[in-house]
Short mmCIF file of C-alpha atoms in Angstrom, two decimals:
data_model
loop_
_atom_site.label_atom_id
_atom_site.label_comp_id
_atom_site.label_asym_id
_atom_site.label_seq_id
_atom_site.Cartn_x
_atom_site.Cartn_y
_atom_site.Cartn_z
CA MET R 1 -42.87 18.44 10.42
CA SER R 2 -40.07 16.98 12.73
CA ALA R 3 -36.63 18.05 13.00
CA TRP R 4 -35.19 14.86 11.64
CA LEU R 5 -37.45 15.31 8.45
CA TRP R 6 -35.95 18.72 7.77
CA ILE R 7 -32.32 17.36 8.46
CA ILE R 8 -32.73 14.29 6.12
CA ALA R 9 -34.46 16.24 3.32
CA THR R 10 -31.83 19.01 3.37
CA LEU R 11 -28.83 16.52 3.44
CA THR R 12 -30.33 14.59 0.62
CA VAL R 13 -30.76 17.68 -1.49
CA MET R 14 -27.16 18.67 -0.71
CA LEU R 15 -26.01 15.22 -1.68
CA LEU R 16 -27.82 15.20 -4.91
CA LEU R 17 -26.63 18.75 -5.86
CA THR R 18 -22.95 17.95 -5.08
CA THR R 19 -23.27 14.73 -7.22
CA LEU R 20 -24.72 16.63 -10.22
CA LEU R 21 -22.62 19.66 -10.21
CA PRO R 22 -19.39 17.96 -11.59
CA LEU R 23 -21.31 16.17 -14.35
CA THR R 24 -21.08 19.39 -16.36
CA ARG R 25 -17.92 20.43 -18.38
CA LYS R 26 -18.06 23.87 -16.74
CA THR R 27 -14.66 24.85 -15.64
CA HIS R 28 -15.61 27.40 -12.92
CA TRP R 29 -14.18 26.27 -9.60
CA PHE R 30 -17.50 25.96 -7.95
CA PHE R 31 -18.38 23.19 -10.29
CA ARG R 32 -14.90 21.49 -10.33
CA VAL R 33 -14.28 21.49 -6.65
CA TRP R 34 -16.87 18.73 -6.25
CA ASP R 35 -14.54 16.35 -8.19
CA PHE R 36 -12.37 16.25 -5.05
CA PRO R 37 -14.29 14.97 -1.96
CA ARG R 38 -15.82 11.90 -3.49
CA LEU R 39 -14.62 9.68 -0.74
CA GLN R 40 -16.20 11.96 1.90
CA GLN R 41 -19.45 12.15 -0.17
CA THR R 42 -19.46 8.30 -0.38
CA ALA R 43 -19.27 8.03 3.34
CA ALA R 44 -21.87 10.91 3.88
CA GLY R 45 -24.22 8.98 1.44
CA LEU R 46 -23.83 5.82 3.42
CA ALA R 47 -24.49 7.51 6.70
CA LEU R 48 -27.57 9.25 5.24
CA LEU R 49 -28.85 6.01 4.08
CA ALA R 50 -28.56 4.55 7.47
CA LEU R 51 -30.18 7.52 9.06
CA THR R 52 -33.04 7.36 6.68
CA ALA R 53 -33.66 3.79 7.16
CA TRP R 54 -33.46 4.18 10.92
CA GLN R 55 -35.87 7.20 11.30
CA GLU R 56 -38.28 6.71 8.45
CA PRO R 57 -39.39 10.30 8.83
CA PHE R 58 -41.76 10.24 5.80
CA SER R 59 -44.60 8.14 4.44
CA PRO R 60 -43.30 4.84 2.94
CA THR R 61 -43.36 6.24 -0.54
CA VAL R 62 -41.40 9.36 0.10
CA THR R 63 -38.92 7.43 2.38
CA TRP R 64 -38.17 4.89 -0.53
CA LEU R 65 -37.84 7.79 -2.89
CA LEU R 66 -35.26 9.44 -0.59
CA LEU R 67 -33.35 6.09 -0.13
CA ALA R 68 -33.32 5.64 -3.88
CA VAL R 69 -31.77 8.97 -4.51
CA GLN R 70 -29.23 8.42 -1.67
CA LEU R 71 -28.31 5.11 -3.07
CA LEU R 72 -27.82 6.26 -6.57
CA CYS R 73 -25.75 9.28 -5.54
CA THR R 74 -23.63 6.98 -3.18
CA ALA R 75 -23.17 4.40 -5.83
CA TYR R 76 -22.17 6.98 -8.40
CA GLN R 77 -19.59 8.50 -5.99
CA LEU R 78 -18.17 5.12 -5.22
CA TRP R 79 -17.88 4.30 -8.96
CA TRP R 80 -15.34 7.15 -9.28
CA ILE R 81 -13.20 6.04 -6.34
CA PHE R 82 -13.45 2.24 -6.66
CA PRO R 83 -10.42 1.87 -8.97
CA TYR R 84 -8.37 3.31 -6.00
CA THR R 85 -9.19 0.65 -3.56
CA PRO R 86 -7.52 -2.81 -3.15
CA LEU R 87 -10.77 -4.40 -4.47
CA CYS R 88 -9.95 -3.32 -8.12
CA ARG R 89 -7.60 -5.06 -10.42
CA LYS R 90 -4.11 -3.51 -10.28
CA GLU R 91 -3.12 -1.50 -13.41
CA VAL R 92 0.60 -1.76 -12.82
CA ILE R 93 2.23 -5.12 -12.21
CA THR R 94 4.25 -5.81 -8.97
CA TYR R 95 7.89 -6.23 -9.66
CA SER R 96 9.23 -9.75 -9.08
CA PRO R 97 12.76 -10.54 -10.18
CA LYS R 98 11.61 -14.25 -10.75
CA GLN R 99 9.05 -13.17 -13.40
CA ARG R 100 10.70 -10.09 -14.94
CA THR R 101 14.26 -8.67 -15.40
CA ALA R 102 14.95 -4.98 -14.92
CA SER R 103 17.94 -3.03 -16.14
CA ASP R 104 17.47 -0.20 -13.69
CA HIS R 105 15.45 0.83 -10.64
CA LEU R 106 14.30 4.28 -9.78
CA ARG R 107 12.82 5.83 -6.67
CA VAL R 108 10.91 8.97 -7.18
CA MET R 109 9.66 11.29 -4.48
CA THR R 110 7.40 14.18 -5.00
CA VAL R 111 6.64 16.76 -2.23
CA ASN R 112 4.91 20.03 -1.94
CA VAL R 113 6.82 21.71 0.90
CA LEU R 114 4.33 24.51 1.55
CA GLU R 115 6.28 27.59 0.99
CA SER R 116 5.57 29.16 4.41
CA ASN R 117 6.60 26.00 6.13
CA ARG R 118 9.95 26.14 7.71
CA ARG R 119 10.20 22.53 9.05
CA SER R 120 12.92 21.49 6.72
CA LYS R 121 14.81 19.26 9.15
CA THR R 122 12.04 16.68 9.36
CA LEU R 123 11.84 16.55 5.51
CA LEU R 124 15.58 16.22 5.11
CA GLN R 125 15.58 13.28 7.54
CA THR R 126 12.82 11.61 5.53
CA ILE R 127 14.92 12.15 2.28
CA GLN R 128 18.00 10.78 4.10
CA THR R 129 15.92 7.63 5.13
CA GLU R 130 14.23 6.86 1.89
CA ARG R 131 16.97 8.00 -0.40
CA PRO R 132 14.97 8.78 -3.63
CA ASP R 133 16.90 8.78 -6.78
CA ILE R 134 14.80 11.73 -8.07
CA LEU R 135 13.48 14.34 -5.67
CA ILE R 136 10.84 16.74 -7.03
CA ALA R 137 9.94 19.58 -4.59
CA VAL R 138 7.30 22.27 -5.41
CA GLU R 139 6.27 25.58 -3.63
CA THR R 140 9.93 26.07 -3.17
CA ASP R 141 11.42 29.52 -2.75
CA ASN R 142 15.01 30.60 -2.23
CA TRP R 143 14.90 29.59 1.46
CA TRP R 144 13.79 26.08 0.61
CA MET R 145 16.41 25.91 -2.15
CA LYS R 146 19.21 26.64 0.44
CA GLU R 147 17.90 24.14 2.76
CA LEU R 148 17.57 21.40 0.14
CA ASP R 149 20.96 22.20 -1.43
CA ASP R 150 22.43 20.70 1.73
CA LEU R 151 21.62 17.33 0.06
CA GLY R 152 24.35 18.17 -2.59
CA ASP R 153 26.53 15.15 -1.70
CA LEU R 154 23.55 12.83 -2.49
CA TYR R 155 22.37 14.71 -5.54
CA PRO R 156 24.98 16.07 -7.83
CA HIS R 157 22.48 16.78 -10.63
CA VAL R 158 19.94 19.61 -9.96
CA LEU R 159 17.45 21.69 -11.98
CA ARG R 160 16.38 24.77 -10.03
CA CYS R 161 13.43 27.38 -10.34
CA PRO R 162 12.92 28.93 -7.03
CA LEU R 163 9.98 31.35 -6.87
CA ASP R 164 8.18 33.13 -4.01
CA ASN R 165 4.78 32.86 -5.71
CA LEU R 166 3.97 29.28 -4.52
CA TYR R 167 4.95 27.75 -7.91
CA GLY R 168 8.78 27.39 -7.36
CA MET R 169 10.13 23.95 -8.32
CA LEU R 170 13.36 22.01 -7.66
CA VAL R 171 14.50 18.66 -8.97
CA TYR R 172 17.46 16.71 -7.34
CA SER R 173 18.80 13.62 -9.13
CA VAL R 174 21.39 10.97 -8.38
CA TRP R 175 21.57 10.15 -12.06
CA PRO R 176 22.75 12.56 -14.85
CA LEU R 177 20.09 14.69 -16.62
CA GLU R 178 20.00 15.68 -20.24
CA GLN R 179 17.66 17.78 -22.35
CA GLU R 180 16.70 19.84 -19.34
CA SER R 181 14.29 22.65 -19.84
CA ILE R 182 12.15 24.86 -17.81
CA GLU R 183 9.04 25.91 -19.53
CA TYR R 184 5.98 28.14 -18.87
CA LEU R 185 3.50 26.15 -20.73
CA ILE R 186 0.26 28.03 -19.98
CA GLU R 187 0.69 30.69 -17.34
CA PRO R 188 3.82 33.03 -17.34
CA GLU R 189 4.54 32.46 -13.63
CA VAL R 190 3.86 28.69 -13.35
CA PRO R 191 6.87 26.62 -14.46
CA SER R 192 7.23 22.93 -15.32
CA MET R 193 10.41 20.93 -15.82
CA HIS R 194 11.25 18.47 -18.58
CA PHE R 195 14.26 16.29 -18.94
CA ASP R 196 15.75 12.91 -19.57
CA VAL R 197 17.27 10.78 -16.76
CA VAL R 198 20.33 8.81 -17.82
CA MET R 199 20.17 5.44 -15.81
CA PRO R 200 23.42 3.40 -15.02
CA SER R 201 22.52 1.03 -17.93
CA GLY R 202 22.52 3.86 -20.47
CA ARG R 203 18.85 3.86 -20.89
CA LYS R 204 16.93 7.16 -20.70
CA ILE R 205 13.77 8.01 -18.92
CA GLN R 206 11.71 10.97 -20.22
CA MET R 207 10.46 13.04 -17.12
CA HIS R 208 7.88 15.74 -16.93
CA CYS R 209 7.35 17.51 -13.64
CA LEU R 210 4.25 19.58 -13.21
CA HIS R 211 2.52 21.92 -10.83
CA PRO R 212 -0.47 23.68 -12.56
CA ALA R 213 -2.32 26.33 -10.72
CA PRO R 214 -5.80 25.00 -9.25
CA PRO R 215 -9.29 26.29 -9.72
CA SER R 216 -10.14 28.09 -6.46
CA PRO R 217 -11.65 31.49 -5.23
CA THR R 218 -8.20 32.66 -4.31
CA GLU R 219 -6.23 31.65 -7.43
CA ASN R 220 -7.63 30.75 -10.93
CA GLU R 221 -11.51 31.22 -11.14
CA LYS R 222 -11.57 28.47 -13.77
CA SER R 223 -9.86 25.08 -14.20
CA VAL R 224 -9.06 25.83 -17.84
CA ASN R 225 -5.29 26.68 -17.31
CA ARG R 226 -4.82 23.48 -15.33
CA ASP R 227 -6.79 21.47 -17.73
CA ALA R 228 -4.98 22.87 -20.67
CA GLU R 229 -1.48 22.09 -19.17
CA LEU R 230 -2.36 18.44 -18.65
CA VAL R 231 -3.76 18.09 -22.08
CA LEU R 232 -0.82 19.82 -23.75
CA VAL R 233 1.65 17.54 -22.06
CA ALA R 234 -0.40 14.43 -22.76
CA ARG R 235 -0.49 15.26 -26.47
CA ARG R 236 3.34 15.93 -26.55
CA ILE R 237 4.04 12.49 -25.16
CA LYS R 238 1.38 10.24 -26.57
CA ASP R 239 3.53 9.09 -29.51
CA HIS R 240 6.80 8.74 -27.52
CA ASP R 241 7.82 5.03 -27.44
CA GLY R 242 10.42 5.17 -24.67
CA PRO R 243 10.01 5.19 -20.97
CA ILE R 244 8.15 8.12 -19.51
CA ILE R 245 7.18 9.50 -15.97
CA ILE R 246 4.98 12.43 -15.19
CA ALA R 247 5.09 13.55 -11.60
CA GLY R 248 4.12 16.34 -9.34
CA ASP R 249 1.30 18.19 -7.53
CA LEU R 250 -1.30 18.36 -10.39
CA ASN R 251 -3.95 20.11 -8.21
CA ASP R 252 -6.36 17.62 -9.28
CA VAL R 253 -7.49 14.34 -7.96
CA ALA R 254 -6.69 10.94 -9.44
CA TRP R 255 -10.37 10.09 -10.29
CA SER R 256 -11.30 13.44 -11.88
CA SER R 257 -12.47 13.73 -15.46
CA THR R 258 -9.56 15.93 -16.27
CA THR R 259 -7.02 13.55 -14.83
CA ARG R 260 -8.90 10.73 -16.79
CA LEU R 261 -8.68 12.75 -19.90
CA PHE R 262 -4.92 13.25 -19.39
CA ARG R 263 -4.53 9.43 -18.98
CA LYS R 264 -6.80 8.56 -22.03
CA ILE R 265 -4.72 10.90 -24.30
CA SER R 266 -1.15 10.02 -22.93
CA GLY R 267 -1.79 6.29 -22.48
CA LEU R 268 0.04 6.47 -19.11
CA VAL R 269 -0.85 4.12 -16.30
CA ASP R 270 -1.38 4.77 -12.45
CA PRO R 271 0.39 2.58 -9.98
CA ARG R 272 -2.15 3.42 -7.39
CA VAL R 273 -4.95 1.65 -9.16
CA GLY R 274 -5.90 -1.52 -7.22
CA ARG R 275 -3.52 -0.54 -4.37
CA GLY R 276 -5.03 2.50 -2.63
CA MET R 277 -5.71 6.27 -2.81
CA PHE R 278 -2.47 7.38 -0.96
CA ASN R 279 -4.15 10.65 -0.10
CA SER R 280 -1.39 13.35 -0.01
CA PHE R 281 -3.54 16.33 0.80
CA HIS R 282 -4.63 17.78 3.38
CA ALA R 283 -1.98 16.64 5.92
CA LYS R 284 -3.54 18.58 8.72
CA LEU R 285 -7.22 17.71 8.16
CA PRO R 286 -7.61 13.81 8.54
CA PHE R 287 -11.23 13.72 7.45
CA LEU R 288 -10.69 15.96 4.36
CA ARG R 289 -7.94 14.18 2.32
CA TRP R 290 -7.60 13.20 -1.34
CA PRO R 291 -4.76 12.35 -3.80
CA LEU R 292 -3.35 15.65 -5.20
CA ASP R 293 0.25 14.47 -5.76
CA HIS R 294 0.76 12.04 -8.63
CA LEU R 295 3.05 9.75 -10.58
CA PHE R 296 2.05 8.31 -13.94
CA HIS R 297 4.29 6.19 -16.10
CA SER R 298 4.39 4.30 -19.39
CA GLN R 299 4.34 0.43 -19.60
CA HIS R 300 8.04 0.18 -19.26
CA PHE R 301 7.88 -0.05 -15.53
CA ALA R 302 6.79 -2.48 -12.79
CA LEU R 303 6.10 -1.35 -9.13
CA LYS R 304 8.36 -2.12 -6.27
CA GLU R 305 6.87 0.14 -3.66
CA ILE R 306 4.59 2.90 -3.32
CA LYS R 307 3.78 4.91 -0.11
CA ARG R 308 2.85 8.06 1.53
CA LEU R 309 5.58 9.41 3.83
CA PRO R 310 5.35 11.05 7.16
CA ALA R 311 4.09 14.65 7.57
CA PHE R 312 6.61 17.49 8.10
CA GLY R 313 4.68 20.61 8.54
CA SER R 314 3.28 20.98 5.03
CA ASP R 315 -0.41 20.71 4.00
CA HIS R 316 0.94 17.96 1.69
CA PHE R 317 2.38 14.57 2.71
CA PRO R 318 5.41 13.44 0.55
CA PHE R 319 4.63 10.55 -1.90
CA LEU R 320 7.20 8.03 -2.99
CA ALA R 321 7.08 5.45 -5.81
CA ASP R 322 9.87 2.93 -6.40
CA LEU R 323 9.92 1.61 -10.01
CA ALA R 324 11.69 -1.12 -11.94
CA LEU R 325 12.68 -0.27 -15.54
CA LEU R 326 11.83 -3.55 -17.23
CA ASP R 327 13.89 -5.03 -20.02
CA SER R 328 10.70 -5.75 -21.90
CA GLU R 329 7.38 -3.70 -21.68
CA ALA R 330 4.75 -5.01 -19.41
CA GLU R 331 1.47 -6.04 -21.28
CA VAL R 332 -0.52 -3.61 -19.39
CA ASP R 333 -2.60 -0.52 -20.20
CA ASN R 334 -5.09 1.82 -18.61
CA GLY R 335 -8.00 0.47 -20.61
CA MET R 336 -9.20 4.08 -21.59
CA GLN R 337 -9.37 5.68 -24.97
CA PRO R 338 -10.44 9.37 -25.65
CA SER R 339 -13.91 9.81 -27.05
CA ALA R 340 -15.01 12.25 -29.60
CA GLU R 341 -16.34 14.42 -26.76
CA ASP R 342 -12.98 14.21 -25.01
CA LYS R 343 -11.10 15.18 -28.08
CA GLU R 344 -13.55 18.16 -28.57
CA TYR R 345 -12.98 19.36 -24.94
CA ALA R 346 -9.26 18.98 -25.21
CA ASP R 347 -9.29 21.19 -28.32
CA ALA R 348 -11.54 23.66 -26.59
CA VAL R 349 -9.41 24.26 -23.47
CA LEU R 350 -6.24 24.59 -25.58
CA LYS R 351 -7.91 27.15 -27.89
CA GLU R 352 -9.23 29.03 -24.92
CA VAL R 353 -5.71 29.60 -23.48
CA LYS R 354 -4.27 29.99 -26.97
CA ALA R 355 -1.84 26.96 -26.41
CA PRO R 356 0.10 25.67 -29.23
#
């Protein structure tokens, strides 16, 4: 048996296993981690298809069987990430003042600073250049709070929760904040922030800033706490009829079953759909990147601009979305509704963590 035969057979089995593992609802990190690298698995599947067709290391029957397995796995992975390519229909309309009127505009920037990172000057320069109206910074300790507080002239309204456990959070705003609260929804050391932004027109935007802990061998063994936080917030906001924005490092990818469940329950739309992935993590590993930092919103907005900003020493890139608050709701939705199985899973994770 040739070396190529062993290589192709082994890689095909690996591709099949990593495709099948996330199909289960199991919350252990070993199953959930394979939600993340679907772009990389798609690329690997295409490369493996080409290699198998080129080498033809088996009998015709076995070769065609391998090609069929590889093609099915690759197509399945591509199905998950396809909405985050320019080939898909845009979920959020692009703002055009000729077609829509907007009472207000809001630039929102989210950034995971990486608590141990000390290259604050680069980030501060980016903030000065981009001038977001709302800045959401996570993994912020007291050192980072002091650095970002230098922006006080730009941001008179601040909500602070610095922590040295990788879950500190700071929000800086040009516009006044009301109904501010810092909540520990699921875990006692993992905060989230909730507030209304009062825009110049007087309209209010309800915002929720999240940074749940990820499933990983070094943090939470299971994804249930992260999943429960997303479900809990989604259920809180699903009946709210005013403008809403959810933003932050969700420690989950845009295409995962959990993020999709969050969107099914909340009804929020994703401005990246039909535009691109805007992979924000890992800034230092070009071939191992996926979208961990997110912004979802209600149908009250159109998109002016969305982009990933330059690296500054963190393992995350900053992420910015420029939104127009429309005078009338856009006729768009995410096209997703929770199934009976989705509702059962949502109930189960909330019950497991004893969430209200």
